[in-house]
XYZ file of C-alpha atoms in Angstrom:
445
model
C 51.733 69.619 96.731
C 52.431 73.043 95.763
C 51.088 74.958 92.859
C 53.798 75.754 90.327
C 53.816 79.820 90.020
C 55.425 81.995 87.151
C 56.161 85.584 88.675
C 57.407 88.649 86.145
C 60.080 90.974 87.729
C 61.272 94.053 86.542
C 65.418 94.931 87.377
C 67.295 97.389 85.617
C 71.169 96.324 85.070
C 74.111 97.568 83.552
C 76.076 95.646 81.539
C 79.203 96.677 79.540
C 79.762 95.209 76.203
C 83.290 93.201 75.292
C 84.552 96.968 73.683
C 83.882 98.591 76.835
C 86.195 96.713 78.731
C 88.875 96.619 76.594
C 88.999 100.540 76.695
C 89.228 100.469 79.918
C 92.045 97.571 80.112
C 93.561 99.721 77.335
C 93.716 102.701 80.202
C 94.743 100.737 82.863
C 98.330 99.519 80.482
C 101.550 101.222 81.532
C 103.249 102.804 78.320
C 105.202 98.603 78.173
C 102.016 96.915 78.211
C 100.580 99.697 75.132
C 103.315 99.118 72.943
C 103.163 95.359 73.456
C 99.285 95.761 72.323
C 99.832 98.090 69.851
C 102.643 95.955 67.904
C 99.414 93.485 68.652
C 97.047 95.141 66.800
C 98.880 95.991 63.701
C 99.647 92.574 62.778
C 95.914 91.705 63.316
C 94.588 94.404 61.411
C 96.074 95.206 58.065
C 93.796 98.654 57.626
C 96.491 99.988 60.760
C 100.044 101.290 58.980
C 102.876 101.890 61.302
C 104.052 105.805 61.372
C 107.746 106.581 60.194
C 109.331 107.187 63.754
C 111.554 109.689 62.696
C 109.302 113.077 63.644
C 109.304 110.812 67.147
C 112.607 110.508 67.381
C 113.787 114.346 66.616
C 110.621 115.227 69.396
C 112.429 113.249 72.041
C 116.012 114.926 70.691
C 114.397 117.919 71.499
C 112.609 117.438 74.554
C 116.693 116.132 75.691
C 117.839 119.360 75.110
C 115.289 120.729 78.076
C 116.010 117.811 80.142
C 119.408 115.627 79.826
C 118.647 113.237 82.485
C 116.154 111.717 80.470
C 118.451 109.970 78.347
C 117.989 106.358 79.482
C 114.259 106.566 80.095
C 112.646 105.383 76.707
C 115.082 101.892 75.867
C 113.331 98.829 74.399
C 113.489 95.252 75.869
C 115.805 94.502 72.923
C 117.891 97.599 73.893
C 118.121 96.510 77.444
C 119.251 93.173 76.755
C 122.164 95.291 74.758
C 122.851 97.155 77.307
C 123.022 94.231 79.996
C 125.938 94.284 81.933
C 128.368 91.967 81.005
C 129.293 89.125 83.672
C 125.673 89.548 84.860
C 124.996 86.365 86.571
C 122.339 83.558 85.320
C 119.679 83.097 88.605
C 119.288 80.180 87.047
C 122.846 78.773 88.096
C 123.333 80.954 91.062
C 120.271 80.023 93.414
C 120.444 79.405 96.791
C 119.623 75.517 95.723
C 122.564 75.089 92.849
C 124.720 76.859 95.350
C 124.337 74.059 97.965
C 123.723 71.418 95.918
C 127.058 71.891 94.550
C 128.681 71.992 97.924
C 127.116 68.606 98.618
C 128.949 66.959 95.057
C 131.998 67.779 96.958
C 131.161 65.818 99.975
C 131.326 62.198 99.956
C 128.077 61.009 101.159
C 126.036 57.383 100.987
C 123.352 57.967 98.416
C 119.828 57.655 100.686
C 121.695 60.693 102.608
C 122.199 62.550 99.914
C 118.857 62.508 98.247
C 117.302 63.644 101.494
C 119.592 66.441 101.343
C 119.208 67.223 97.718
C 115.290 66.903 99.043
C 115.457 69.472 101.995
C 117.472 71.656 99.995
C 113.841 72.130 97.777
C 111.854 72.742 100.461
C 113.556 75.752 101.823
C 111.906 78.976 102.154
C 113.060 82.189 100.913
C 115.089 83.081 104.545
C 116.857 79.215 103.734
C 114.672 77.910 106.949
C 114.012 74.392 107.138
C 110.091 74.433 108.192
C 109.556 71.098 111.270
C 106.500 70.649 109.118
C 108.536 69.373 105.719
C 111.010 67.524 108.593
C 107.574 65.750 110.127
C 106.502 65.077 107.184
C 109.248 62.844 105.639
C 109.028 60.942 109.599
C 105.732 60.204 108.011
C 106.831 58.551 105.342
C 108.762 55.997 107.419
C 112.451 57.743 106.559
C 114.452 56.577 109.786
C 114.884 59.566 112.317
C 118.276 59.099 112.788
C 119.247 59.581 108.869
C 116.461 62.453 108.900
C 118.852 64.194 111.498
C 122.076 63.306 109.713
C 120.508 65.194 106.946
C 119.778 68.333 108.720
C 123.151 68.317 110.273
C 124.606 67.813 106.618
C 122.737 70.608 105.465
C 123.572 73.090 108.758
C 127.450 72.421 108.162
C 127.151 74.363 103.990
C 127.318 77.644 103.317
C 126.062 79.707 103.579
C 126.467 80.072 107.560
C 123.018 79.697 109.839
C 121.110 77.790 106.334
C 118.978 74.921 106.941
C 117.950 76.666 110.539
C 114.658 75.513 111.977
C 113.987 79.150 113.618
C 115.728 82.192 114.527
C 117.289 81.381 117.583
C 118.583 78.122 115.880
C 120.092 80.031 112.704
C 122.351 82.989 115.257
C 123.033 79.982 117.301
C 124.512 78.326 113.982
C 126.568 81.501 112.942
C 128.033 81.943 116.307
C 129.321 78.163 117.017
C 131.393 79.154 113.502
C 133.203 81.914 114.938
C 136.656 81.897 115.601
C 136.708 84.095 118.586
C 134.868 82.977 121.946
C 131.189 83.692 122.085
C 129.783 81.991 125.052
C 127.898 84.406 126.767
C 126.713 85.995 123.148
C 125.308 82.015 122.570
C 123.498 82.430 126.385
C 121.820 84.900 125.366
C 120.430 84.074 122.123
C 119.675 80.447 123.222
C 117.684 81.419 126.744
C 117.348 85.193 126.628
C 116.496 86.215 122.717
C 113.313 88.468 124.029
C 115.298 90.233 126.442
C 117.895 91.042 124.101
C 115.746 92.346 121.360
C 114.240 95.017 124.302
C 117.962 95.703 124.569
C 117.621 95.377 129.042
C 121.785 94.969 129.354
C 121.449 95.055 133.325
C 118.974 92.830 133.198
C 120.770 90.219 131.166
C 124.077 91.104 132.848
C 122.417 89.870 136.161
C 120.784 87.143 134.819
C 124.252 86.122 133.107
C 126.431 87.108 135.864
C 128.820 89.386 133.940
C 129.473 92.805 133.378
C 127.183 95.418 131.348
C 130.524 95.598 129.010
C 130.551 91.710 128.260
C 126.616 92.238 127.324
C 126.879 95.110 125.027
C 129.963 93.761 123.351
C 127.912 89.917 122.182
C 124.973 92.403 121.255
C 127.023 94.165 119.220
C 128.477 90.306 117.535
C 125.164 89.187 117.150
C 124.436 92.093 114.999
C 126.855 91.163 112.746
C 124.987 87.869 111.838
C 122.568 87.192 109.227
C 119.044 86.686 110.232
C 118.049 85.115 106.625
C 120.733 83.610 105.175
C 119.200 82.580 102.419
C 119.057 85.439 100.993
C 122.305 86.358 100.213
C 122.413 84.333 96.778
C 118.648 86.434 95.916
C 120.510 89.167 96.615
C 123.689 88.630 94.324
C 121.563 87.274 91.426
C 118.670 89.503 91.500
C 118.592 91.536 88.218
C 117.787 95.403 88.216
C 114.646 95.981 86.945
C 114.183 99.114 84.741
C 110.874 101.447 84.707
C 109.985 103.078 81.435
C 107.631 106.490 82.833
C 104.538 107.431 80.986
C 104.362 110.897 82.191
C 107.955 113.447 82.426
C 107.486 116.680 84.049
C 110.186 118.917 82.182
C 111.037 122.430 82.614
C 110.482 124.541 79.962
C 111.044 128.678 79.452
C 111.576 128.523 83.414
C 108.020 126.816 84.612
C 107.510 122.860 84.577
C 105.230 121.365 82.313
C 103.285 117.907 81.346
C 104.989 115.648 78.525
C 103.608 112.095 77.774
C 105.601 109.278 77.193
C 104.224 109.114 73.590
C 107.949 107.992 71.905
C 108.229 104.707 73.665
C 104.503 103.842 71.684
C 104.283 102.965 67.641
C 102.499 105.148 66.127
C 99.211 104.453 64.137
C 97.571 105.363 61.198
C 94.693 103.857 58.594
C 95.838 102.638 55.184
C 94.538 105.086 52.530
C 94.730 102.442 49.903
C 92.267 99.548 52.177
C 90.045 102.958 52.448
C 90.013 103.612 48.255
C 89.451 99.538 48.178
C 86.759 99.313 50.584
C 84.413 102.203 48.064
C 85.712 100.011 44.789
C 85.316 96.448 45.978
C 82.014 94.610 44.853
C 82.559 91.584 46.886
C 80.361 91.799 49.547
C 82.370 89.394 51.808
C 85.578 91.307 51.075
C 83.684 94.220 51.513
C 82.433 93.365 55.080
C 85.415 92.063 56.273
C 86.853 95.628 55.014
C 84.117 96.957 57.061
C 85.188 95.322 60.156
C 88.480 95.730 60.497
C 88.384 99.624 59.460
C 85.160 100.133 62.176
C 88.526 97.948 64.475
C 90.925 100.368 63.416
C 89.213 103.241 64.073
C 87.547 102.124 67.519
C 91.631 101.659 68.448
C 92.697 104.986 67.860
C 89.877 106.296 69.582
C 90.454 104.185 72.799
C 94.702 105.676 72.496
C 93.457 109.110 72.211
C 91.020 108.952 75.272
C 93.784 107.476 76.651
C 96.034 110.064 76.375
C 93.495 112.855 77.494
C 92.451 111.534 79.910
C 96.393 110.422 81.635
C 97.185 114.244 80.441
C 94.631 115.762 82.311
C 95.398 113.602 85.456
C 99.060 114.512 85.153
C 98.139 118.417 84.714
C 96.191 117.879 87.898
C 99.289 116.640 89.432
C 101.531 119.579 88.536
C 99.172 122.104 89.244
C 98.560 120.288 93.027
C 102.370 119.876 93.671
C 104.107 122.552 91.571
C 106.143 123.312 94.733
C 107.729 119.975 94.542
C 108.563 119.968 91.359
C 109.816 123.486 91.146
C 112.267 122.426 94.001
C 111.348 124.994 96.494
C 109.655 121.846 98.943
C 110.110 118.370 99.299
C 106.892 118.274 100.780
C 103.750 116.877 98.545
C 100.746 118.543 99.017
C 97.318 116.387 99.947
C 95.651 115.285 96.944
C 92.452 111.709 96.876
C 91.532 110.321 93.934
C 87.851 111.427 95.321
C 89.202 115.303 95.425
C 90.706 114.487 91.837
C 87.587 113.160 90.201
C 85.502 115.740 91.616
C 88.250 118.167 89.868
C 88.355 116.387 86.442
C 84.748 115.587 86.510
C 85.431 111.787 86.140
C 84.424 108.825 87.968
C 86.892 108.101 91.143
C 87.365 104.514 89.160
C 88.386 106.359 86.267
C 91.371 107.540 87.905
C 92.137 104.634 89.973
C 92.693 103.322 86.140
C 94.501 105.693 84.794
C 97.019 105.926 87.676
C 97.790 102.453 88.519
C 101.196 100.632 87.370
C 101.830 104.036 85.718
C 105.242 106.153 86.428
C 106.442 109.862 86.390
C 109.906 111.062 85.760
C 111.007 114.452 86.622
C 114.152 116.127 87.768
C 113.666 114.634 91.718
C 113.403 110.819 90.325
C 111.353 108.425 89.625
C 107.489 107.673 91.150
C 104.613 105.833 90.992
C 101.616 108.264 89.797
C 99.971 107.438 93.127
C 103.015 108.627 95.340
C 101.269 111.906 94.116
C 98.124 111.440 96.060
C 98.796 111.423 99.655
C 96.155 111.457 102.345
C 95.850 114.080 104.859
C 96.406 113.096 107.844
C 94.979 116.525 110.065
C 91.772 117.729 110.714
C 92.724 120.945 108.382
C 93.939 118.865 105.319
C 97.657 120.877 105.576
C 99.085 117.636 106.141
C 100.054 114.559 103.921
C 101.096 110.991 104.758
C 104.506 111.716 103.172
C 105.380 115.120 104.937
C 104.304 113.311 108.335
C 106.816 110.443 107.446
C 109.795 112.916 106.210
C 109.393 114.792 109.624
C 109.401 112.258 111.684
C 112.240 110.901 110.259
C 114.288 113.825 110.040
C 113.223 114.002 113.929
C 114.646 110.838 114.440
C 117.670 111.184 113.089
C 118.810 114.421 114.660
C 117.483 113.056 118.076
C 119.887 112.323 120.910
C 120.841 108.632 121.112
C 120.989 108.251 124.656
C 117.615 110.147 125.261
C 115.753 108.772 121.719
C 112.194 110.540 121.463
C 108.934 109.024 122.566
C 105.984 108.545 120.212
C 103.976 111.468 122.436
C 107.466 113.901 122.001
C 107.345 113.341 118.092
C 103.795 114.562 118.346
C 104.370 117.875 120.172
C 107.344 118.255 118.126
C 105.348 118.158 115.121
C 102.887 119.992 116.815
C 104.844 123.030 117.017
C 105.454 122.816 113.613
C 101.393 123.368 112.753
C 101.520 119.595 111.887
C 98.638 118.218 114.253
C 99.455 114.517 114.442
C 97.977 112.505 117.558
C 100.349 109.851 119.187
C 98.599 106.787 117.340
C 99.563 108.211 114.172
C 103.081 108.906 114.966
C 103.017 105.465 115.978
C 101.439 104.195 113.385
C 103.679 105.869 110.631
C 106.781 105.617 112.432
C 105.780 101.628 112.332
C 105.370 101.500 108.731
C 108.752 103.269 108.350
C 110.442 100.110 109.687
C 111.801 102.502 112.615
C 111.473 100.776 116.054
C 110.117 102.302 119.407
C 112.289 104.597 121.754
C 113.162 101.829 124.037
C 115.177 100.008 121.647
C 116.885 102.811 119.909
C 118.249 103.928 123.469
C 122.524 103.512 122.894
């Protein structure tokens, strides 16, 4: 039997207390999440007064006069929900499922039919597919096949047109038997040749089909006029516009852009004087500590804001000063910029920024942007390069091409090429993928 042993080893660790964390949540918040903490904090802490907002508000009139367009930038929830556009429809009653469900109370059907419907109807994805696994699974459960297929039938006959499909093919197939003009050879080619089609080969499917190159293009051209996801036209009638409130504006000023944080949107804070005279006068020592507390609370809180808003104003200065040529107008181009490069700049820790940029927005005269759309990765060996100047190129590139002779992935690259922008195929193909824009092949007319 082993001997029992005690061993002594020596680790160093690093562990950060409870009020180190919550200064760095407190620089992570967008300027919503801050005021939602700050209304927090003063009702917690009665040493914390709320300023008089009226220097705020004739800062903001000012800062209007330089830049008009930020008018609508700074509303509250409550002023949103004033300024929600009457007739705006409830998601609640408009959903794909209350849509269809109230198509079925206007159908007379025997009750076990129905409640499998009204039970399918749940279990339909986002696109309004019917997965075989949820149709398997009720066969499990003993339901008889034949009212399992009734069902689906029931549900393939509501609008909207293709829902309830079991896959793609299934759902055009669905749209096109609803048409009122003939589609055969459009329905041949989505039921047998779907691959081919998407490769857009016309003599190739006019050979397999028998008919002329005309016929072909012409049900290529109906099939784009279906839906692919029919179940999302009721998301997208319902869905709500969301609004962003920006931490950071760039505004011009005296001719030259400059730096203005979203400071008017945020209470602000300051420490009772009369706690402060009570907590030298009070004998009690439990009032006294609990005093103490809360004013050591208070103070640690306005602390945490102002590093806060340093350390956000430096990281926006950094951005104007990298991309002043964007936001004077004279490029649309952004200039490469890492978070490494900017910590190294700032003399912060790369985590530091990653902090202070995320769910954060800028507003300037050009729109609206996430902080990080200001930190785009070069994509050269020199650096001259960023991600988003690749992707504006090749776009514009695209778009001005010929349609009959659509450039290849390589001809994008010596294109760009010859405009000192050193891309090598793969990345053309790469970024021309993530632009949604399909290969040369298929965007042959």
């Amino acid at each position: 039997m082993p001997g029992i042993r005690m061993d002594v080893h020596l680790k160093q660790t690093m562990r950060l207390s409870p009020r180190m964390l919550q200064s760095s949540r407190i620089l992570q918040m967008d300027v919503q999440e801050l005021r939602e903490y700050v209304d927090g904090v003063l009702e917690e802490n009665p040493i914390l007064d709320r300023l008089p907002e009226q220097e705020s508000q004739r800062e903001f009139e000012g800062l209007l006069c330089n830049a008009p367009w930020l008018g609508t930038s700074t509303r509250t929830a409550d002023e949103e929900q004033h300024y929600r556009e009457p007739g705006a429809w409830d998601a609640a009653v408009t959903s794909l499922s209350a849509f269809l469900i109230d198509q079925l109370d206007h159908i007379s059907l025997p009750q076990p039919l129905r409640e499998l419907c009204c039970y399918f109807i749940q279990t339909l994805d986002e696109n309004g597919y019917l997965e075989q696994e949820d149709i398997d699974a009720v066969l499990a459960l003993g339901v008889p096949e034949k009212l399992v297929s009734q069902a689906v039938e029931t549900l393939q006959s509501l609008e909207p047109s293709g829902i309830a499909a079991r896959d793609l093919r299934e759902c055009l197939l669905l749209q096109l038997r609803r048409l009122p003009q003939d589609s055969t050879v459009a329905q041949r080619m989505v039921e047998n040749h779907l691959g081919v089609l998407e490769k857009k080969r016309w003599r190739m499917l006019a050979d397999i089909l028998h008919v002329d190159i005309s016929a072909v293009q012409q049900a290529a051209k109906l099939i784009e006029t279906l839906s692919p996801y029919p179940g999302r036209i009721m998301r997208e009638d319902s869905t709500q516009t969301a609004y962003i409130i920006p931490d950071v504006f760039v505004v011009e000023m005296f001719g030259e852009p400059h730096v203005v944080l979203n400071d008017y949107y945020v209470p602000r804070i300051g420490i009772n004087d009369s706690y402060g005279k009570m907590l030298k006068q009070e004998a009690d020592a439990e009032t006294k500590g609990f005093l103490r507390e809360k004013m050591k609370q208070a103070r640690w809180v306005m602390d945490c804001l102002e590093r806060r808003h340093k350390t956000l104003e430096r990281c926006a200065q950094l951005i104007l000063r990298t991309q002043m040529s964007f936001f004077r107008g004279t490029t649309p181009y952004l200039a490469p910029l890492t978070q490494k490069e900017a910590a190294a700049q700032l003399d912060m820790h790369e985590s530091t920024i990653g902090r202070c940029l995320q769910g954060k927005y800028l507003q300037c005269r050009q729109g609206t942007y996430p902080l990080q759309y200001f930190f785009p990765h070069a994509v050269d060996a020199a650096g001259q390069c960023s991600e988003q100047m690749l992707r504006l190129r090749i776009m514009t590139h695209i778009r001005e091409e010929d349609g009959k002779h659509p450039l290849s992935d390589q001809r994008l690259s010596e294109l760009l090429a010859g405009e000192r922008l050193f891309a090598a195929r793969r990345t053309v193909t790469k970024y021309r993928k993530l632009l949604g824009i399909p290969p040369a092949y298929i965007r042959r007319q």
